[in-house]
PDB file of C-alpha atoms in Angstrom:
ATOM      1  CA  MET A 205     -20.972  -0.461  22.384  1.00  0.00           C
ATOM      2  CA  ALA A 206     -18.780  -1.350  19.408  1.00  0.00           C
ATOM      3  CA  MET A 207     -19.028   2.221  18.146  1.00  0.00           C
ATOM      4  CA  GLN A 208     -18.259   3.603  21.608  1.00  0.00           C
ATOM      5  CA  LEU A 209     -15.180   1.388  21.854  1.00  0.00           C
ATOM      6  CA  ALA A 210     -14.085   2.519  18.383  1.00  0.00           C
ATOM      7  CA  ALA A 211     -14.280   6.140  19.694  1.00  0.00           C
ATOM      8  CA  PRO A 212     -15.122   8.100  16.514  1.00  0.00           C
ATOM      9  CA  HIS A 213     -14.205  11.385  18.212  1.00  0.00           C
ATOM     10  CA  THR A 214     -10.533  10.326  17.925  1.00  0.00           C
ATOM     11  CA  TRP A 215     -10.701   9.421  14.231  1.00  0.00           C
ATOM     12  CA  PRO A 216      -9.337  12.792  13.040  1.00  0.00           C
ATOM     13  CA  ALA A 217      -5.943  11.421  14.151  1.00  0.00           C
ATOM     14  CA  ALA A 218      -6.335   8.773  11.424  1.00  0.00           C
ATOM     15  CA  ILE A 219      -8.174  10.824   8.801  1.00  0.00           C
ATOM     16  CA  LEU A 220      -5.956  13.934   8.712  1.00  0.00           C
ATOM     17  CA  PRO A 221      -2.714  12.055   7.824  1.00  0.00           C
ATOM     18  CA  VAL A 222      -4.458  10.386   4.863  1.00  0.00           C
ATOM     19  CA  LEU A 223      -5.832  13.695   3.601  1.00  0.00           C
ATOM     20  CA  PHE A 224      -2.397  15.292   4.057  1.00  0.00           C
ATOM     21  CA  ALA A 225      -0.741  12.551   1.981  1.00  0.00           C
ATOM     22  CA  THR A 226      -3.495  12.843  -0.625  1.00  0.00           C
ATOM     23  CA  ALA A 227      -2.933  16.606  -0.917  1.00  0.00           C
ATOM     24  CA  LEU A 228       0.817  16.120  -1.447  1.00  0.00           C
ATOM     25  CA  ALA A 229       0.281  13.304  -3.938  1.00  0.00           C
ATOM     26  CA  GLY A 230      -2.266  15.358  -5.884  1.00  0.00           C
ATOM     27  CA  ILE A 231       0.007  18.415  -6.076  1.00  0.00           C
ATOM     28  CA  TRP A 232       3.187  16.534  -6.952  1.00  0.00           C
ATOM     29  CA  HIS A 233       1.818  13.715  -9.109  1.00  0.00           C
ATOM     30  CA  GLY A 234      -1.503  14.838 -10.562  1.00  0.00           C
ATOM     31  CA  SER A 235      -4.513  12.525 -10.893  1.00  0.00           C
ATOM     32  CA  LEU A 236      -5.169   9.982  -8.140  1.00  0.00           C
ATOM     33  CA  SER A 237      -7.331   6.883  -7.712  1.00  0.00           C
ATOM     34  CA  VAL A 238     -10.404   7.838  -5.678  1.00  0.00           C
ATOM     35  CA  THR A 239     -10.977   4.170  -4.814  1.00  0.00           C
ATOM     36  CA  LEU A 240      -7.448   3.863  -3.458  1.00  0.00           C
ATOM     37  CA  VAL A 241      -7.777   7.063  -1.414  1.00  0.00           C
ATOM     38  CA  LEU A 242     -11.055   5.857   0.144  1.00  0.00           C
ATOM     39  CA  SER A 243      -9.561   2.420   0.853  1.00  0.00           C
ATOM     40  CA  LEU A 244      -6.591   3.967   2.645  1.00  0.00           C
ATOM     41  CA  LEU A 245      -8.943   6.198   4.630  1.00  0.00           C
ATOM     42  CA  VAL A 246     -11.042   3.250   5.820  1.00  0.00           C
ATOM     43  CA  ILE A 247      -7.953   1.174   6.651  1.00  0.00           C
ATOM     44  CA  CYS A 248      -6.510   3.928   8.843  1.00  0.00           C
ATOM     45  CA  VAL A 249      -9.831   4.503  10.621  1.00  0.00           C
ATOM     46  CA  LEU A 250     -10.089   0.759  11.322  1.00  0.00           C
ATOM     47  CA  MET A 251      -6.561   0.734  12.758  1.00  0.00           C
ATOM     48  CA  GLN A 252      -7.405   3.729  14.967  1.00  0.00           C
ATOM     49  CA  ALA A 253     -10.575   1.940  16.131  1.00  0.00           C
ATOM     50  CA  SER A 254      -8.451  -1.093  16.996  1.00  0.00           C
ATOM     51  CA  VAL A 255      -6.044   1.024  19.068  1.00  0.00           C
ATOM     52  CA  ASN A 256      -8.935   2.626  20.961  1.00  0.00           C
ATOM     53  CA  THR A 257     -10.588  -0.723  21.706  1.00  0.00           C
ATOM     54  CA  LEU A 258      -7.324  -2.340  22.826  1.00  0.00           C
ATOM     55  CA  ASN A 259      -6.623   0.595  25.148  1.00  0.00           C
ATOM     56  CA  ASP A 260     -10.026   0.227  26.781  1.00  0.00           C
ATOM     57  CA  TYR A 261      -9.600  -3.534  27.102  1.00  0.00           C
ATOM     58  CA  TYR A 262      -6.129  -3.504  28.673  1.00  0.00           C
ATOM     59  CA  ASP A 263      -6.859  -0.561  30.977  1.00  0.00           C
ATOM     60  CA  PHE A 264      -9.919  -2.471  32.209  1.00  0.00           C
ATOM     61  CA  VAL A 265      -8.288  -5.871  32.749  1.00  0.00           C
ATOM     62  CA  LYS A 266      -5.251  -4.287  34.454  1.00  0.00           C
ATOM     63  CA  GLY A 267      -7.486  -2.251  36.752  1.00  0.00           C
ATOM     64  CA  ALA A 268      -6.117   1.082  35.532  1.00  0.00           C
ATOM     65  CA  ASP A 269      -9.664   2.300  34.841  1.00  0.00           C
ATOM     66  CA  ASN A 270     -12.432   2.238  37.448  1.00  0.00           C
ATOM     67  CA  ILE A 271     -15.461   4.287  38.450  1.00  0.00           C
ATOM     68  CA  GLU A 272     -13.489   6.246  41.044  1.00  0.00           C
ATOM     69  CA  ASN A 273     -10.651   7.411  38.809  1.00  0.00           C
ATOM     70  CA  GLN A 274     -12.263   7.651  35.368  1.00  0.00           C
ATOM     71  CA  LEU A 275     -14.798  10.461  35.090  1.00  0.00           C
ATOM     72  CA  ASP A 276     -15.193  10.237  31.305  1.00  0.00           C
ATOM     73  CA  PRO A 277     -17.546   7.372  30.303  1.00  0.00           C
ATOM     74  CA  THR A 278     -16.426   7.623  26.652  1.00  0.00           C
ATOM     75  CA  ASP A 279     -12.852   6.818  27.695  1.00  0.00           C
ATOM     76  CA  ALA A 280     -13.772   3.804  29.846  1.00  0.00           C
ATOM     77  CA  VAL A 281     -16.548   1.980  28.006  1.00  0.00           C
ATOM     78  CA  LEU A 282     -15.924  -1.336  29.760  1.00  0.00           C
ATOM     79  CA  VAL A 283     -16.094   0.318  33.167  1.00  0.00           C
ATOM     80  CA  TYR A 284     -19.418   2.059  32.595  1.00  0.00           C
ATOM     81  CA  ASN A 285     -21.171  -0.612  30.508  1.00  0.00           C
ATOM     82  CA  ASN A 286     -21.861  -4.318  30.854  1.00  0.00           C
ATOM     83  CA  VAL A 287     -19.521  -5.442  28.071  1.00  0.00           C
ATOM     84  CA  ASN A 288     -17.694  -8.759  28.097  1.00  0.00           C
ATOM     85  CA  PRO A 289     -13.969  -7.898  27.996  1.00  0.00           C
ATOM     86  CA  LYS A 290     -13.260 -10.907  25.764  1.00  0.00           C
ATOM     87  CA  SER A 291     -15.790  -9.589  23.265  1.00  0.00           C
ATOM     88  CA  ALA A 292     -13.995  -6.228  23.281  1.00  0.00           C
ATOM     89  CA  LEU A 293     -10.680  -7.972  22.581  1.00  0.00           C
ATOM     90  CA  LYS A 294     -12.250  -9.897  19.694  1.00  0.00           C
ATOM     91  CA  LEU A 295     -13.634  -6.629  18.341  1.00  0.00           C
ATOM     92  CA  ALA A 296     -10.166  -5.024  18.421  1.00  0.00           C
ATOM     93  CA  VAL A 297      -8.682  -7.983  16.544  1.00  0.00           C
ATOM     94  CA  GLY A 298     -11.619  -7.808  14.120  1.00  0.00           C
ATOM     95  CA  PHE A 299     -10.956  -4.146  13.350  1.00  0.00           C
ATOM     96  CA  LEU A 300      -7.305  -4.949  12.650  1.00  0.00           C
ATOM     97  CA  ALA A 301      -8.199  -7.999  10.516  1.00  0.00           C
ATOM     98  CA  ALA A 302     -10.677  -5.925   8.484  1.00  0.00           C
ATOM     99  CA  ALA A 303      -7.975  -3.315   7.875  1.00  0.00           C
ATOM    100  CA  PHE A 304      -5.596  -5.949   6.522  1.00  0.00           C
ATOM    101  CA  ALA A 305      -8.324  -7.591   4.445  1.00  0.00           C
ATOM    102  CA  LEU A 306      -8.971  -4.260   2.738  1.00  0.00           C
ATOM    103  CA  GLY A 307      -5.219  -3.832   2.496  1.00  0.00           C
ATOM    104  CA  VAL A 308      -5.095  -6.703   0.008  1.00  0.00           C
ATOM    105  CA  TYR A 309      -6.517  -4.307  -2.586  1.00  0.00           C
ATOM    106  CA  VAL A 310      -3.852  -1.717  -1.716  1.00  0.00           C
ATOM    107  CA  ILE A 311      -1.111  -4.344  -2.043  1.00  0.00           C
ATOM    108  CA  VAL A 312      -2.378  -5.404  -5.472  1.00  0.00           C
ATOM    109  CA  ALA A 313      -2.611  -1.784  -6.598  1.00  0.00           C
ATOM    110  CA  ALA A 314       0.541  -0.369  -5.023  1.00  0.00           C
ATOM    111  CA  GLY A 315       2.925  -3.216  -4.146  1.00  0.00           C
ATOM    112  CA  TRP A 316       4.524  -4.441  -0.929  1.00  0.00           C
ATOM    113  CA  ILE A 317       5.999  -1.215   0.531  1.00  0.00           C
ATOM    114  CA  PRO A 318       2.696   0.037   2.024  1.00  0.00           C
ATOM    115  CA  LEU A 319       2.211  -3.482   3.435  1.00  0.00           C
ATOM    116  CA  ALA A 320       5.637  -3.373   5.110  1.00  0.00           C
ATOM    117  CA  ILE A 321       4.892   0.026   6.671  1.00  0.00           C
ATOM    118  CA  GLY A 322       1.415  -1.221   7.667  1.00  0.00           C
ATOM    119  CA  LEU A 323       2.908  -4.264   9.404  1.00  0.00           C
ATOM    120  CA  VAL A 324       5.220  -1.992  11.385  1.00  0.00           C
ATOM    121  CA  GLY A 325       2.199   0.105  12.347  1.00  0.00           C
ATOM    122  CA  ALA A 326       0.201  -2.982  13.359  1.00  0.00           C
ATOM    123  CA  GLY A 327       3.082  -4.198  15.499  1.00  0.00           C
ATOM    124  CA  ILE A 328       3.256  -0.833  17.231  1.00  0.00           C
ATOM    125  CA  ILE A 329      -0.519  -0.941  17.836  1.00  0.00           C
ATOM    126  CA  VAL A 330      -0.139  -4.220  19.729  1.00  0.00           C
ATOM    127  CA  LEU A 331       2.954  -3.091  21.659  1.00  0.00           C
ATOM    128  CA  TYR A 332       1.235   0.197  22.473  1.00  0.00           C
ATOM    129  CA  SER A 333      -1.414  -1.482  24.635  1.00  0.00           C
ATOM    130  CA  ALA A 334      -0.416  -5.100  25.276  1.00  0.00           C
ATOM    131  CA  GLY A 335       2.225  -6.779  27.406  1.00  0.00           C
ATOM    132  CA  LYS A 336       3.590  -6.196  30.889  1.00  0.00           C
ATOM    133  CA  SER A 337       5.101  -2.833  29.907  1.00  0.00           C
ATOM    134  CA  PRO A 338       3.048  -1.446  27.011  1.00  0.00           C
ATOM    135  CA  LEU A 339       4.376   1.634  25.251  1.00  0.00           C
ATOM    136  CA  SER A 340       1.400   3.676  26.484  1.00  0.00           C
ATOM    137  CA  TYR A 341       2.627   3.079  30.060  1.00  0.00           C
ATOM    138  CA  LEU A 342       6.090   4.467  29.289  1.00  0.00           C
ATOM    139  CA  PRO A 343       7.384   8.029  28.694  1.00  0.00           C
ATOM    140  CA  VAL A 344       7.534   7.386  24.924  1.00  0.00           C
ATOM    141  CA  GLY A 345       3.783   7.079  24.319  1.00  0.00           C
ATOM    142  CA  GLU A 346       3.396  10.584  22.869  1.00  0.00           C
ATOM    143  CA  PHE A 347       6.299  10.148  20.463  1.00  0.00           C
ATOM    144  CA  VAL A 348       5.220   6.655  19.379  1.00  0.00           C
ATOM    145  CA  SER A 349       1.601   7.640  18.720  1.00  0.00           C
ATOM    146  CA  GLY A 350       2.707  10.820  16.926  1.00  0.00           C
ATOM    147  CA  ILE A 351       5.285   9.204  14.655  1.00  0.00           C
ATOM    148  CA  THR A 352       3.068   6.199  13.885  1.00  0.00           C
ATOM    149  CA  MET A 353      -0.131   8.079  13.041  1.00  0.00           C
ATOM    150  CA  GLY A 354       1.388  11.373  11.935  1.00  0.00           C
ATOM    151  CA  GLY A 355       4.500  10.036  10.185  1.00  0.00           C
ATOM    152  CA  LEU A 356       4.156   6.428   9.030  1.00  0.00           C
ATOM    153  CA  ILE A 357       0.584   6.808   7.756  1.00  0.00           C
ATOM    154  CA  PRO A 358       1.395   9.725   5.404  1.00  0.00           C
ATOM    155  CA  LEU A 359       4.547   7.916   4.261  1.00  0.00           C
ATOM    156  CA  ALA A 360       2.634   4.716   3.445  1.00  0.00           C
ATOM    157  CA  CYS A 361      -0.335   6.510   1.869  1.00  0.00           C
ATOM    158  CA  TYR A 362       1.856   8.711  -0.312  1.00  0.00           C
ATOM    159  CA  GLN A 363       3.778   5.685  -1.558  1.00  0.00           C
ATOM    160  CA  ALA A 364       0.559   3.765  -2.239  1.00  0.00           C
ATOM    161  CA  LEU A 365      -0.962   6.675  -4.172  1.00  0.00           C
ATOM    162  CA  THR A 366       2.110   7.609  -6.227  1.00  0.00           C
ATOM    163  CA  GLY A 367       4.392   4.578  -6.283  1.00  0.00           C
ATOM    164  CA  SER A 368       7.174   6.819  -4.955  1.00  0.00           C
ATOM    165  CA  PHE A 369       8.883   6.630  -1.568  1.00  0.00           C
ATOM    166  CA  SER A 370       9.757  10.107  -0.298  1.00  0.00           C
ATOM    167  CA  TRP A 371      11.550  11.075   2.893  1.00  0.00           C
ATOM    168  CA  THR A 372      10.383  14.633   2.217  1.00  0.00           C
ATOM    169  CA  VAL A 373       6.863  13.474   3.042  1.00  0.00           C
ATOM    170  CA  LEU A 374       8.081  12.289   6.446  1.00  0.00           C
ATOM    171  CA  LEU A 375       9.774  15.646   7.037  1.00  0.00           C
ATOM    172  CA  LEU A 376       6.626  17.559   6.091  1.00  0.00           C
ATOM    173  CA  SER A 377       4.665  15.320   8.471  1.00  0.00           C
ATOM    174  CA  VAL A 378       6.339  16.890  11.543  1.00  0.00           C
ATOM    175  CA  PRO A 379       3.306  19.151  12.271  1.00  0.00           C
ATOM    176  CA  LEU A 380       1.042  16.085  12.229  1.00  0.00           C
ATOM    177  CA  VAL A 381       3.436  14.242  14.563  1.00  0.00           C
ATOM    178  CA  CYS A 382       3.258  17.190  16.984  1.00  0.00           C
ATOM    179  CA  GLY A 383      -0.528  17.466  16.810  1.00  0.00           C
ATOM    180  CA  ILE A 384      -1.300  13.776  17.182  1.00  0.00           C
ATOM    181  CA  GLY A 385       1.321  13.347  19.901  1.00  0.00           C
ATOM    182  CA  LEU A 386      -0.338  16.242  21.714  1.00  0.00           C
ATOM    183  CA  ILE A 387      -3.604  14.267  21.890  1.00  0.00           C
ATOM    184  CA  MET A 388      -1.832  11.594  23.937  1.00  0.00           C
ATOM    185  CA  PHE A 389      -0.028  14.288  25.938  1.00  0.00           C
ATOM    186  CA  THR A 390      -3.393  15.896  26.786  1.00  0.00           C
ATOM    187  CA  ASN A 391      -4.816  12.605  27.990  1.00  0.00           C
ATOM    188  CA  ASN A 392      -1.756  11.705  30.067  1.00  0.00           C
ATOM    189  CA  THR A 393      -1.387  15.103  31.718  1.00  0.00           C
ATOM    190  CA  CYS A 394      -5.036  15.112  32.773  1.00  0.00           C
ATOM    191  CA  ASP A 395      -4.627  11.563  34.112  1.00  0.00           C
ATOM    192  CA  ILE A 396      -1.401  12.024  36.132  1.00  0.00           C
ATOM    193  CA  GLU A 397      -2.884  10.957  39.470  1.00  0.00           C
ATOM    194  CA  LYS A 398      -4.734   7.972  38.030  1.00  0.00           C
ATOM    195  CA  ASP A 399      -1.710   6.826  36.010  1.00  0.00           C
ATOM    196  CA  ALA A 400       0.675   7.179  38.953  1.00  0.00           C
ATOM    197  CA  ALA A 401      -1.636   5.055  41.094  1.00  0.00           C
ATOM    198  CA  ALA A 402      -1.675   2.406  38.327  1.00  0.00           C
ATOM    199  CA  ASP A 403       2.160   2.507  38.136  1.00  0.00           C
ATOM    200  CA  ARG A 404       2.108   4.014  34.643  1.00  0.00           C
ATOM    201  CA  LYS A 405       5.359   5.886  34.037  1.00  0.00           C
ATOM    202  CA  THR A 406       4.137   8.283  31.377  1.00  0.00           C
ATOM    203  CA  LEU A 407       6.048  11.407  30.440  1.00  0.00           C
ATOM    204  CA  SER A 408       3.507  13.525  32.322  1.00  0.00           C
ATOM    205  CA  VAL A 409       3.870  11.418  35.471  1.00  0.00           C
ATOM    206  CA  LEU A 410       7.659  11.766  35.368  1.00  0.00           C
ATOM    207  CA  LEU A 411       7.538  15.524  34.742  1.00  0.00           C
ATOM    208  CA  GLY A 412       4.720  16.420  37.117  1.00  0.00           C
ATOM    209  CA  ARG A 413       1.814  18.632  36.062  1.00  0.00           C
ATOM    210  CA  GLU A 414       3.595  22.009  36.038  1.00  0.00           C
ATOM    211  CA  ARG A 415       6.583  20.880  33.991  1.00  0.00           C
ATOM    212  CA  ALA A 416       4.320  18.753  31.805  1.00  0.00           C
ATOM    213  CA  ARG A 417       2.201  21.819  31.024  1.00  0.00           C
ATOM    214  CA  ALA A 418       5.353  23.796  30.152  1.00  0.00           C
ATOM    215  CA  ALA A 419       6.424  21.035  27.746  1.00  0.00           C
ATOM    216  CA  TYR A 420       2.852  20.908  26.453  1.00  0.00           C
ATOM    217  CA  HIS A 421       2.875  24.624  25.676  1.00  0.00           C
ATOM    218  CA  GLY A 422       6.224  24.237  23.936  1.00  0.00           C
ATOM    219  CA  THR A 423       4.749  21.513  21.745  1.00  0.00           C
ATOM    220  CA  ILE A 424       1.832  23.769  20.742  1.00  0.00           C
ATOM    221  CA  VAL A 425       4.290  26.510  19.715  1.00  0.00           C
ATOM    222  CA  ALA A 426       6.476  24.019  17.794  1.00  0.00           C
ATOM    223  CA  TRP A 427       3.367  22.611  16.102  1.00  0.00           C
ATOM    224  CA  MET A 428       2.195  25.981  14.775  1.00  0.00           C
ATOM    225  CA  ALA A 429       5.707  27.200  13.959  1.00  0.00           C
ATOM    226  CA  SER A 430       6.490  24.062  11.952  1.00  0.00           C
ATOM    227  CA  ILE A 431       3.426  24.638   9.756  1.00  0.00           C
ATOM    228  CA  VAL A 432       4.581  28.177   8.981  1.00  0.00           C
ATOM    229  CA  VAL A 433       8.224  27.129   8.401  1.00  0.00           C
ATOM    230  CA  PHE A 434       7.449  24.158   6.136  1.00  0.00           C
ATOM    231  CA  SER A 435       4.912  26.200   4.183  1.00  0.00           C
ATOM    232  CA  ALA A 436       7.501  28.978   3.693  1.00  0.00           C
ATOM    233  CA  VAL A 437      10.220  26.571   2.537  1.00  0.00           C
ATOM    234  CA  PHE A 438       8.225  24.156   0.369  1.00  0.00           C
ATOM    235  CA  PHE A 439       5.045  26.054  -0.550  1.00  0.00           C
ATOM    236  CA  PRO A 440       5.861  29.776  -0.179  1.00  0.00           C
ATOM    237  CA  ALA A 441       2.737  30.936  -2.004  1.00  0.00           C
ATOM    238  CA  GLY A 442       0.694  29.084   0.606  1.00  0.00           C
ATOM    239  CA  LEU A 443       1.989  31.402   3.332  1.00  0.00           C
ATOM    240  CA  ILE A 444      -0.915  33.682   2.534  1.00  0.00           C
ATOM    241  CA  VAL A 445      -3.064  31.474   4.786  1.00  0.00           C
ATOM    242  CA  ALA A 446      -0.767  31.955   7.821  1.00  0.00           C
ATOM    243  CA  PRO A 447      -2.282  35.245   9.089  1.00  0.00           C
ATOM    244  CA  PHE A 448      -5.785  33.840   8.684  1.00  0.00           C
ATOM    245  CA  MET A 449      -4.700  30.679  10.500  1.00  0.00           C
ATOM    246  CA  LEU A 450      -3.337  32.594  13.480  1.00  0.00           C
ATOM    247  CA  ILE A 451      -6.410  34.833  13.726  1.00  0.00           C
ATOM    248  CA  ALA A 452      -8.943  32.023  13.285  1.00  0.00           C
ATOM    249  CA  LEU A 453      -7.234  29.612  15.657  1.00  0.00           C
ATOM    250  CA  TYR A 454      -6.520  32.058  18.475  1.00  0.00           C
ATOM    251  CA  PRO A 455      -9.705  31.281  20.466  1.00  0.00           C
ATOM    252  CA  ALA A 456      -9.223  27.492  20.286  1.00  0.00           C
ATOM    253  CA  ALA A 457      -5.475  27.640  20.922  1.00  0.00           C
ATOM    254  CA  SER A 458      -5.956  30.103  23.778  1.00  0.00           C
ATOM    255  CA  ALA A 459      -8.557  27.881  25.463  1.00  0.00           C
ATOM    256  CA  LEU A 460      -6.275  24.832  25.249  1.00  0.00           C
ATOM    257  CA  TRP A 461      -3.282  26.872  26.459  1.00  0.00           C
ATOM    258  CA  LYS A 462      -5.200  28.072  29.529  1.00  0.00           C
ATOM    259  CA  ASN A 463      -6.613  24.639  30.359  1.00  0.00           C
ATOM    260  CA  PRO A 464      -4.976  23.409  33.605  1.00  0.00           C
ATOM    261  CA  LEU A 465      -5.101  19.817  32.272  1.00  0.00           C
ATOM    262  CA  THR A 466      -6.514  18.299  35.442  1.00  0.00           C
ATOM    263  CA  PRO A 467      -8.961  15.392  35.820  1.00  0.00           C
ATOM    264  CA  ALA A 468     -11.790  17.891  36.288  1.00  0.00           C
ATOM    265  CA  THR A 469     -11.003  19.675  32.987  1.00  0.00           C
ATOM    266  CA  ARG A 470     -10.291  16.545  30.952  1.00  0.00           C
ATOM    267  CA  LEU A 471     -13.736  16.577  29.332  1.00  0.00           C
ATOM    268  CA  GLN A 472     -12.949  20.037  27.921  1.00  0.00           C
ATOM    269  CA  ALA A 473      -9.269  19.466  27.115  1.00  0.00           C
ATOM    270  CA  MET A 474      -9.652  16.441  24.838  1.00  0.00           C
ATOM    271  CA  PRO A 475     -12.233  18.033  22.474  1.00  0.00           C
ATOM    272  CA  GLN A 476     -10.188  21.249  22.464  1.00  0.00           C
ATOM    273  CA  CYS A 477      -7.074  19.357  21.364  1.00  0.00           C
ATOM    274  CA  LEU A 478      -8.939  17.337  18.730  1.00  0.00           C
ATOM    275  CA  ASN A 479     -10.618  20.458  17.331  1.00  0.00           C
ATOM    276  CA  LEU A 480      -7.273  22.223  17.125  1.00  0.00           C
ATOM    277  CA  ASN A 481      -5.866  19.222  15.239  1.00  0.00           C
ATOM    278  CA  ILE A 482      -8.692  19.447  12.719  1.00  0.00           C
ATOM    279  CA  ALA A 483      -8.353  23.205  12.272  1.00  0.00           C
ATOM    280  CA  LEU A 484      -4.553  23.268  11.987  1.00  0.00           C
ATOM    281  CA  GLY A 485      -4.639  20.251   9.674  1.00  0.00           C
ATOM    282  CA  ALA A 486      -7.111  22.060   7.422  1.00  0.00           C
ATOM    283  CA  PHE A 487      -4.969  25.204   7.285  1.00  0.00           C
ATOM    284  CA  TYR A 488      -1.825  23.175   6.576  1.00  0.00           C
ATOM    285  CA  ALA A 489      -3.579  21.365   3.744  1.00  0.00           C
ATOM    286  CA  ALA A 490      -4.815  24.716   2.407  1.00  0.00           C
ATOM    287  CA  ALA A 491      -1.250  26.076   2.422  1.00  0.00           C
ATOM    288  CA  ILE A 492       0.023  22.982   0.583  1.00  0.00           C
ATOM    289  CA  LEU A 493      -2.718  23.077  -2.031  1.00  0.00           C
ATOM    290  CA  MET A 494      -2.471  26.822  -2.620  1.00  0.00           C
ATOM    291  CA  GLY A 495       1.312  26.733  -2.838  1.00  0.00           C
ATOM    292  CA  GLY A 496       1.209  23.724  -5.147  1.00  0.00           C
ATOM    293  CA  VAL A 497      -1.390  25.238  -7.456  1.00  0.00           C
ATOM    294  CA  VAL A 498       0.635  28.458  -7.790  1.00  0.00           C
ATOM    295  CA  GLN A 499       3.772  26.440  -8.580  1.00  0.00           C
ATOM    296  CA  LEU A 500       1.904  24.476 -11.258  1.00  0.00           C
ATOM    297  CA  CYS A 501       0.480  27.635 -12.782  1.00  0.00           C
ATOM    298  CA  ALA A 502       3.985  29.128 -12.913  1.00  0.00           C
ATOM    299  CA  PHE A 503       5.058  26.267 -15.152  1.00  0.00           C
TER     300      PHE A 503
END
């Protein structure tokens, strides 16, 4: 049950930002500490596991999830299994505590800046699920999850690995912000009816399904376009992967584009979005690495 609450299928949202920061740090600063990279990876996975567990806990205790409105057992573990809600809450706190315990090593190795960014992230994790008006119940959930996982994590990891604070890293993280925000957007658009009944004022609820899908499609286009644009500007030699990216990703992107994002298609939409995150993240990393290697060879 602990593993189900941690929801490993969502971990790419935590793993990809670390690998992205590692790729940038390796290209721009050379050799890296493998131990530090692995520590950062585990910390981010633990924080993602905490978010997932808190979401399940608060949706259960507030009555937002029940057998009638939640068709996906993996997204409502407390509803479909005999788990003590208090134990789930303790598990969420335990995941977060373990992340900060491991963070002691990062602080010793890299200083206080990653800690400061981590504390901001931890605060957002709590505000995202807890309280009378959690962020996940408001029309900012997609942006908050995207900027926290896709923006703050790369920023903190890059600083920890290199000792340098770079706003360029945050700029280059825009594709990750789009992709990770789209995971939340997928979930919320599929759950419009359930969320409206639970008085959740998500962006999808406010827009309605048709307009939400239009905004969703726009985000997919912006996501892919930003990868091409940032690769062209910062890693022009890496643009060679763009045609292969578009050809290889067409089936997955097309399937997600055509998905009506309804409760009945939720079980297909979430894996489709996660798989597209993994694939686009891999191509973006390939563009960065190839462009960086060519630049180094030129010198």
